[in-house]
């Protein structure tokens, strides 16, 4: 049962072969038995899940089912869930129970999906390894059999590990600089970061508002499409969400790929990439050629500036976004503050972890009088150049393909003391967020028994095309079906 | 030494929208603390601002009313600082690209001159909440501070002038004119006691005739015209004392205490925050197109300058009366209602500026709280004009209307027997009788040659005549009869 996709489970529920209550109980039992090894969940909402499953079964019986009615899944603990604590991986919000739903969580609720709990993540989504969580690191299900505790990537490492370990068939995630694609790649699953503005950010705790985008994680491209059907759409509560026609993302999955023009950005096949990784990615591209696609080299000349620009813009926005965590109204407050300044400084010193504090300091510095032009304004100019690179590339080709990460999952602790090396994990993913275009990571092979991800980048609002390309690849390969031992 | 005073103003105007600038919470004043603060106002995690279109419409109307350019693309920025009444840790405001560009307002001065005060810009922003100090106590009796976020997120426009004013009179005239404009537009309720308009005054001094501006101070949060006038006088004197003693002015923000007429430094330039402004990534730039501006233009009501001109033209009021009545939209409406009943515009104007205003002031009421309607005052004016009652009688009628004793002018006149006797025969008889009883005064009057003195002596007969008529004789007719009987 736990190997089945959302699409398969949905069909079985529809045919009455299993009830949502049974299904939900099976997955809850599995989480209880297995998650001790992975720590992929921060909170498991057993009681609520079973109640929701019962309601879903009644809804199916009444004939009002959606494809999601009764299907179990999980939310990254960055999406606010009414009545269920939402921590964002931080001590600051350890006891925070929102009295409202994020638009995304509300959409899944309305669709009748059964949320089993909230998954682990880097604190405030700042990280590439899910090691900065206040609730402990998450371990990648891959590599354990070789005796290594490896990172699942991050920041959505809890969602990725839970899906890879078959604890849930699907989970929501967010991506600010690669936080969906890189963990999807490192855990051997399929993830999609939609176009900026496609999925509402309301109720999704902000890291860097102009880059944050909610997205999907599952084992198959088809399940990603089913998720996006629920998540995407204009939201009047989010001024940056875009009012644009919403396709049925499952409808075009089976379009043939003949004539698909693939571009390989030469900057993404550089020395930073190990030969073994490159071989896997090039093999995947060859598979596409077999499916009728044509391939050419393209250039993203400013891609090399992406990390530098990102580490000005994202921390700058974060420094303001995280100011609200001041101990005054909700969340953590230090004991016995002696005055206002003491409350602010100790609450924030004690409530935030090292990486969050590092980024608040970097962002505060970049926005300071005398530095603003040299850092923030300059980074915004670079951002426009990078955007233009993608616009130019998509005049020549339909999609871009590259590795998702420079290397497979690394061992826990390996990069925690070297933030810059950690930041380079996102070298192939960050430019996509700066441009706002959609991108996926699709399982595309193994190096040393560890999954390798293929990144597919599309033009604005081309999610249907990306899902189609990923689905066709998955009809021809079985990398996405491999199960960690 | 002689000094030139240089004054610039920053005025916060609370916009009278029903809901907040970025959330659906009500902006009504006076509710229980924190009952008008939703998840967005409390800056709960993940919540996002949604702009209120009405605030933009009001800002555009304001811009048009002060002859300003409307920026087609304005940008909200975050102004970062920590304070408990600022839930997000930043204020969403505008800096580089404000919605209203340069404009101007003309003010009338007591000298009869008109002066132009330039507006540098006006921008949209959200108000902060309120800190309530020492209103709560812990179990040991220590005073604690409370936070009320009802006001947090109320839309404001901040109007920034050029340093064009040279004394308190001009600054107050400008402030009053701006008050008159925003209340006429209906974009602000103008209630300064509730903080609907708050003034910051920037003041510097320079040697008379000098081109170089001196160091300025900013006195913040003045919420009445009187305090503003006092604060300016106070600050000018303070700076002058320092400069004349050879000292230098420190650039700083000061707080003025109107009750004690004293001010203190709040923070100096060195202590000022680095607000780290940057464009708010949660809000797209505000695009204003021609049709939005045209709609706003078409919805503009009559503005004070236009109304003043009309009052002069339509009612024949003089410049002063028209400016005074036309300058305040509520007073203007009251006047027009009164004059539609009372006909005599000058007499109506006199009554509004006299008895009516005096009573409002004495009871600290505004026109809106007046117990007398414009129609009632108009009815009263009719009875004065047609000689039914004397001005003394009119005051009694006014009193009865004000106290609510009766709401009908004619009924009051009847009930109180205030109707004047205008029967010439009866009045002549009374005059004859009174004159007969005052032969010495009659002789004195008739021997006096100076017409001014004669006129004054006439008053000596009026007292006994009014007494004889039990106050009901028409004084005007008495006067005519007297002059005739006494031989001119």
CSV table of C-alpha atoms in Angstrom, one decimal, chain B residues 276-466:
chain,number,residue,atom,x,y,z
B,276,UNK,CA,16.8,50.5,6.3
B,277,UNK,CA,14.0,51.4,3.8
B,278,UNK,CA,13.5,49.0,0.9
B,279,UNK,CA,10.6,48.2,-1.4
B,280,UNK,CA,8.1,46.0,0.2
B,281,UNK,CA,8.2,42.6,-1.7
B,282,UNK,CA,4.6,41.7,-0.5
B,283,UNK,CA,3.1,44.6,-2.5
B,284,UNK,CA,3.3,45.3,-6.2
B,285,UNK,CA,3.9,48.9,-7.3
B,286,UNK,CA,0.7,50.9,-7.3
B,287,UNK,CA,-0.3,51.6,-10.9
B,288,UNK,CA,-2.7,54.6,-11.2
B,289,UNK,CA,-4.2,55.1,-14.7
B,290,UNK,CA,-5.9,58.1,-16.3
B,291,UNK,CA,-9.4,56.7,-15.8
B,292,UNK,CA,-8.8,56.3,-12.1
B,293,UNK,CA,-7.6,59.9,-11.8
B,294,UNK,CA,-10.6,61.1,-13.9
B,295,UNK,CA,-13.0,59.3,-11.7
B,296,UNK,CA,-11.5,60.8,-8.7
B,297,UNK,CA,-11.6,64.2,-10.3
B,298,UNK,CA,-15.3,63.9,-11.1
B,299,UNK,CA,-16.0,62.9,-7.5
B,300,UNK,CA,-14.3,66.0,-6.1
B,301,UNK,CA,-16.8,68.0,-4.1
B,302,UNK,CA,-16.7,71.8,-4.0
B,303,UNK,CA,-13.4,72.9,-2.3
B,304,UNK,CA,-13.0,75.8,0.1
B,305,UNK,CA,-11.6,78.3,-2.3
B,306,UNK,CA,-14.4,77.7,-4.8
B,307,UNK,CA,-17.0,77.8,-2.1
B,308,UNK,CA,-15.7,81.1,-0.8
B,309,UNK,CA,-15.9,82.6,-4.3
B,310,UNK,CA,-19.4,81.3,-4.7
B,311,UNK,CA,-20.5,82.7,-1.3
B,312,UNK,CA,-19.3,86.1,-2.3
B,313,UNK,CA,-21.0,85.9,-5.6
B,314,UNK,CA,-24.3,84.1,-4.7
B,315,UNK,CA,-24.9,85.6,-1.2
B,316,UNK,CA,-23.0,88.9,-1.5
B,317,UNK,CA,-20.9,88.1,1.5
B,318,UNK,CA,-17.7,90.0,2.0
B,319,UNK,CA,-14.3,88.4,1.6
B,320,UNK,CA,-13.9,87.7,5.3
B,321,UNK,CA,-17.4,86.3,5.9
B,322,UNK,CA,-17.2,84.1,2.8
B,323,UNK,CA,-13.8,82.8,3.7
B,324,UNK,CA,-14.8,82.0,7.2
B,325,UNK,CA,-18.1,80.3,6.4
B,326,UNK,CA,-16.9,78.7,3.1
B,327,UNK,CA,-13.7,77.4,4.7
B,328,UNK,CA,-15.4,74.8,6.9
B,329,UNK,CA,-17.5,72.3,5.0
B,330,UNK,CA,-19.9,71.6,7.9
B,331,UNK,CA,-20.2,75.3,8.8
B,332,UNK,CA,-20.8,76.1,5.1
B,333,UNK,CA,-23.6,73.5,4.9
B,334,UNK,CA,-25.1,74.9,8.1
B,335,UNK,CA,-25.0,78.4,6.6
B,336,UNK,CA,-26.6,77.3,3.4
B,337,UNK,CA,-29.4,75.5,5.1
B,338,UNK,CA,-30.0,78.5,7.3
B,339,UNK,CA,-30.0,81.0,4.5
B,340,UNK,CA,-32.4,78.9,2.5
B,341,UNK,CA,-34.9,79.6,5.3
B,342,UNK,CA,-33.7,83.0,6.5
B,343,UNK,CA,-33.1,84.7,3.2
B,344,UNK,CA,-31.0,87.5,4.7
B,345,UNK,CA,-27.5,86.2,4.1
B,346,UNK,CA,-25.6,89.0,5.9
B,347,UNK,CA,-27.9,88.7,9.0
B,348,UNK,CA,-27.6,84.9,8.9
B,349,UNK,CA,-23.8,85.2,8.6
B,350,UNK,CA,-23.7,87.6,11.6
B,351,UNK,CA,-25.8,85.2,13.7
B,352,UNK,CA,-23.6,82.2,12.9
B,353,UNK,CA,-20.4,84.1,13.6
B,354,UNK,CA,-21.9,85.7,16.7
B,355,UNK,CA,-24.3,84.0,19.0
B,356,UNK,CA,-24.0,80.6,17.4
B,357,UNK,CA,-20.2,80.3,17.3
B,358,UNK,CA,-19.9,81.7,20.8
B,359,UNK,CA,-22.2,79.1,22.2
B,360,UNK,CA,-20.4,76.3,20.3
B,361,UNK,CA,-17.0,77.5,21.7
B,362,UNK,CA,-18.3,77.9,25.2
B,363,UNK,CA,-19.6,74.4,25.2
B,364,UNK,CA,-16.6,73.0,23.2
B,365,UNK,CA,-18.9,71.7,20.6
B,366,UNK,CA,-18.5,71.4,16.8
B,367,UNK,CA,-21.2,72.3,14.2
B,368,UNK,CA,-22.0,68.7,14.0
B,369,UNK,CA,-23.0,68.6,17.7
B,370,UNK,CA,-25.1,71.8,17.5
B,371,UNK,CA,-28.5,71.3,19.1
B,372,UNK,CA,-29.9,73.9,16.6
B,373,UNK,CA,-30.4,73.1,13.0
B,374,UNK,CA,-29.6,75.5,10.1
B,375,UNK,CA,-33.3,75.6,9.3
B,376,UNK,CA,-34.2,76.8,12.9
B,377,UNK,CA,-31.6,79.5,12.8
B,378,UNK,CA,-32.9,80.5,9.4
B,379,UNK,CA,-36.5,80.8,10.8
B,380,UNK,CA,-35.1,82.9,13.6
B,381,UNK,CA,-33.4,85.2,11.1
B,382,UNK,CA,-36.7,85.6,9.3
B,383,UNK,CA,-38.4,86.9,12.4
B,384,UNK,CA,-35.6,89.3,13.2
B,385,UNK,CA,-35.6,90.6,9.6
B,386,UNK,CA,-39.4,91.2,9.5
B,387,UNK,CA,-39.3,93.0,12.9
B,388,UNK,CA,-41.5,90.4,14.6
B,389,UNK,CA,-38.9,90.3,17.4
B,390,UNK,CA,-36.1,92.5,18.6
B,391,UNK,CA,-32.5,91.3,18.8
B,392,UNK,CA,-33.0,91.0,22.6
B,393,UNK,CA,-36.0,88.8,21.9
B,394,UNK,CA,-34.1,86.9,19.3
B,395,UNK,CA,-31.5,85.9,21.9
B,396,UNK,CA,-34.3,84.6,24.1
B,397,UNK,CA,-35.6,82.5,21.2
B,398,UNK,CA,-32.1,81.3,20.4
B,399,UNK,CA,-31.7,80.2,24.1
B,400,UNK,CA,-35.0,78.3,24.0
B,401,UNK,CA,-33.9,76.5,20.8
B,402,UNK,CA,-30.5,75.7,22.2
B,403,UNK,CA,-31.8,74.3,25.4
B,404,UNK,CA,-34.3,72.2,23.5
B,405,UNK,CA,-37.2,73.8,25.4
B,406,UNK,CA,-39.1,74.1,22.1
B,407,UNK,CA,-38.0,73.5,18.5
B,408,UNK,CA,-40.3,76.0,16.7
B,409,UNK,CA,-39.3,79.6,16.5
B,410,UNK,CA,-42.9,81.1,16.1
B,411,UNK,CA,-44.2,78.9,19.0
B,412,UNK,CA,-41.4,80.2,21.2
B,413,UNK,CA,-42.2,83.8,20.3
B,414,UNK,CA,-45.8,83.3,21.1
B,415,UNK,CA,-45.2,81.4,24.3
B,416,UNK,CA,-42.8,84.0,25.6
B,417,UNK,CA,-44.7,87.0,24.4
B,418,UNK,CA,-41.7,88.2,22.5
B,419,UNK,CA,-43.6,89.7,19.6
B,420,UNK,CA,-42.8,93.4,19.2
B,421,UNK,CA,-45.4,96.0,19.3
B,422,UNK,CA,-45.2,97.7,16.0
B,423,UNK,CA,-48.6,99.5,16.1
B,424,UNK,CA,-47.5,103.1,15.6
B,425,UNK,CA,-50.4,104.6,17.4
B,426,UNK,CA,-49.8,102.6,20.5
B,427,UNK,CA,-46.1,103.4,20.4
B,428,UNK,CA,-46.7,107.1,19.9
B,429,UNK,CA,-48.9,107.1,22.9
B,430,UNK,CA,-46.2,105.6,25.0
B,431,UNK,CA,-43.6,108.0,23.7
B,432,UNK,CA,-45.8,111.0,24.6
B,433,UNK,CA,-46.3,109.6,28.1
B,434,UNK,CA,-42.6,109.0,28.7
B,435,UNK,CA,-41.5,112.4,27.2
B,436,UNK,CA,-44.1,114.1,29.4
B,437,UNK,CA,-42.5,112.6,32.4
B,438,UNK,CA,-38.9,113.7,31.5
B,439,UNK,CA,-39.2,117.4,30.7
B,440,UNK,CA,-35.6,118.2,31.8
B,441,UNK,CA,-34.0,115.7,29.5
B,442,UNK,CA,-36.3,116.8,26.6
B,443,UNK,CA,-35.1,120.4,27.1
B,444,UNK,CA,-31.5,119.3,27.4
B,445,UNK,CA,-31.8,117.3,24.1
B,446,UNK,CA,-33.4,120.2,22.3
B,447,UNK,CA,-30.7,122.6,23.4
B,448,UNK,CA,-27.8,120.4,22.3
B,449,UNK,CA,-26.4,121.3,18.9
B,450,UNK,CA,-23.8,118.5,18.4
B,451,UNK,CA,-25.6,115.7,16.4
B,452,UNK,CA,-23.4,113.1,17.9
B,453,UNK,CA,-24.2,114.0,21.4
B,454,UNK,CA,-27.9,114.3,20.5
B,455,UNK,CA,-27.8,110.8,19.2
B,456,UNK,CA,-26.2,109.5,22.4
B,457,UNK,CA,-28.9,111.3,24.5
B,458,UNK,CA,-31.6,109.6,22.5
B,459,UNK,CA,-30.5,106.4,24.3
B,460,UNK,CA,-31.5,107.9,27.6
B,461,UNK,CA,-35.2,107.7,26.5
B,462,UNK,CA,-35.1,104.2,25.2
B,463,UNK,CA,-34.7,102.5,28.6
B,464,UNK,CA,-37.9,104.0,30.0
B,465,UNK,CA,-39.7,103.3,26.7
B,466,UNK,CA,-38.8,99.7,26.7
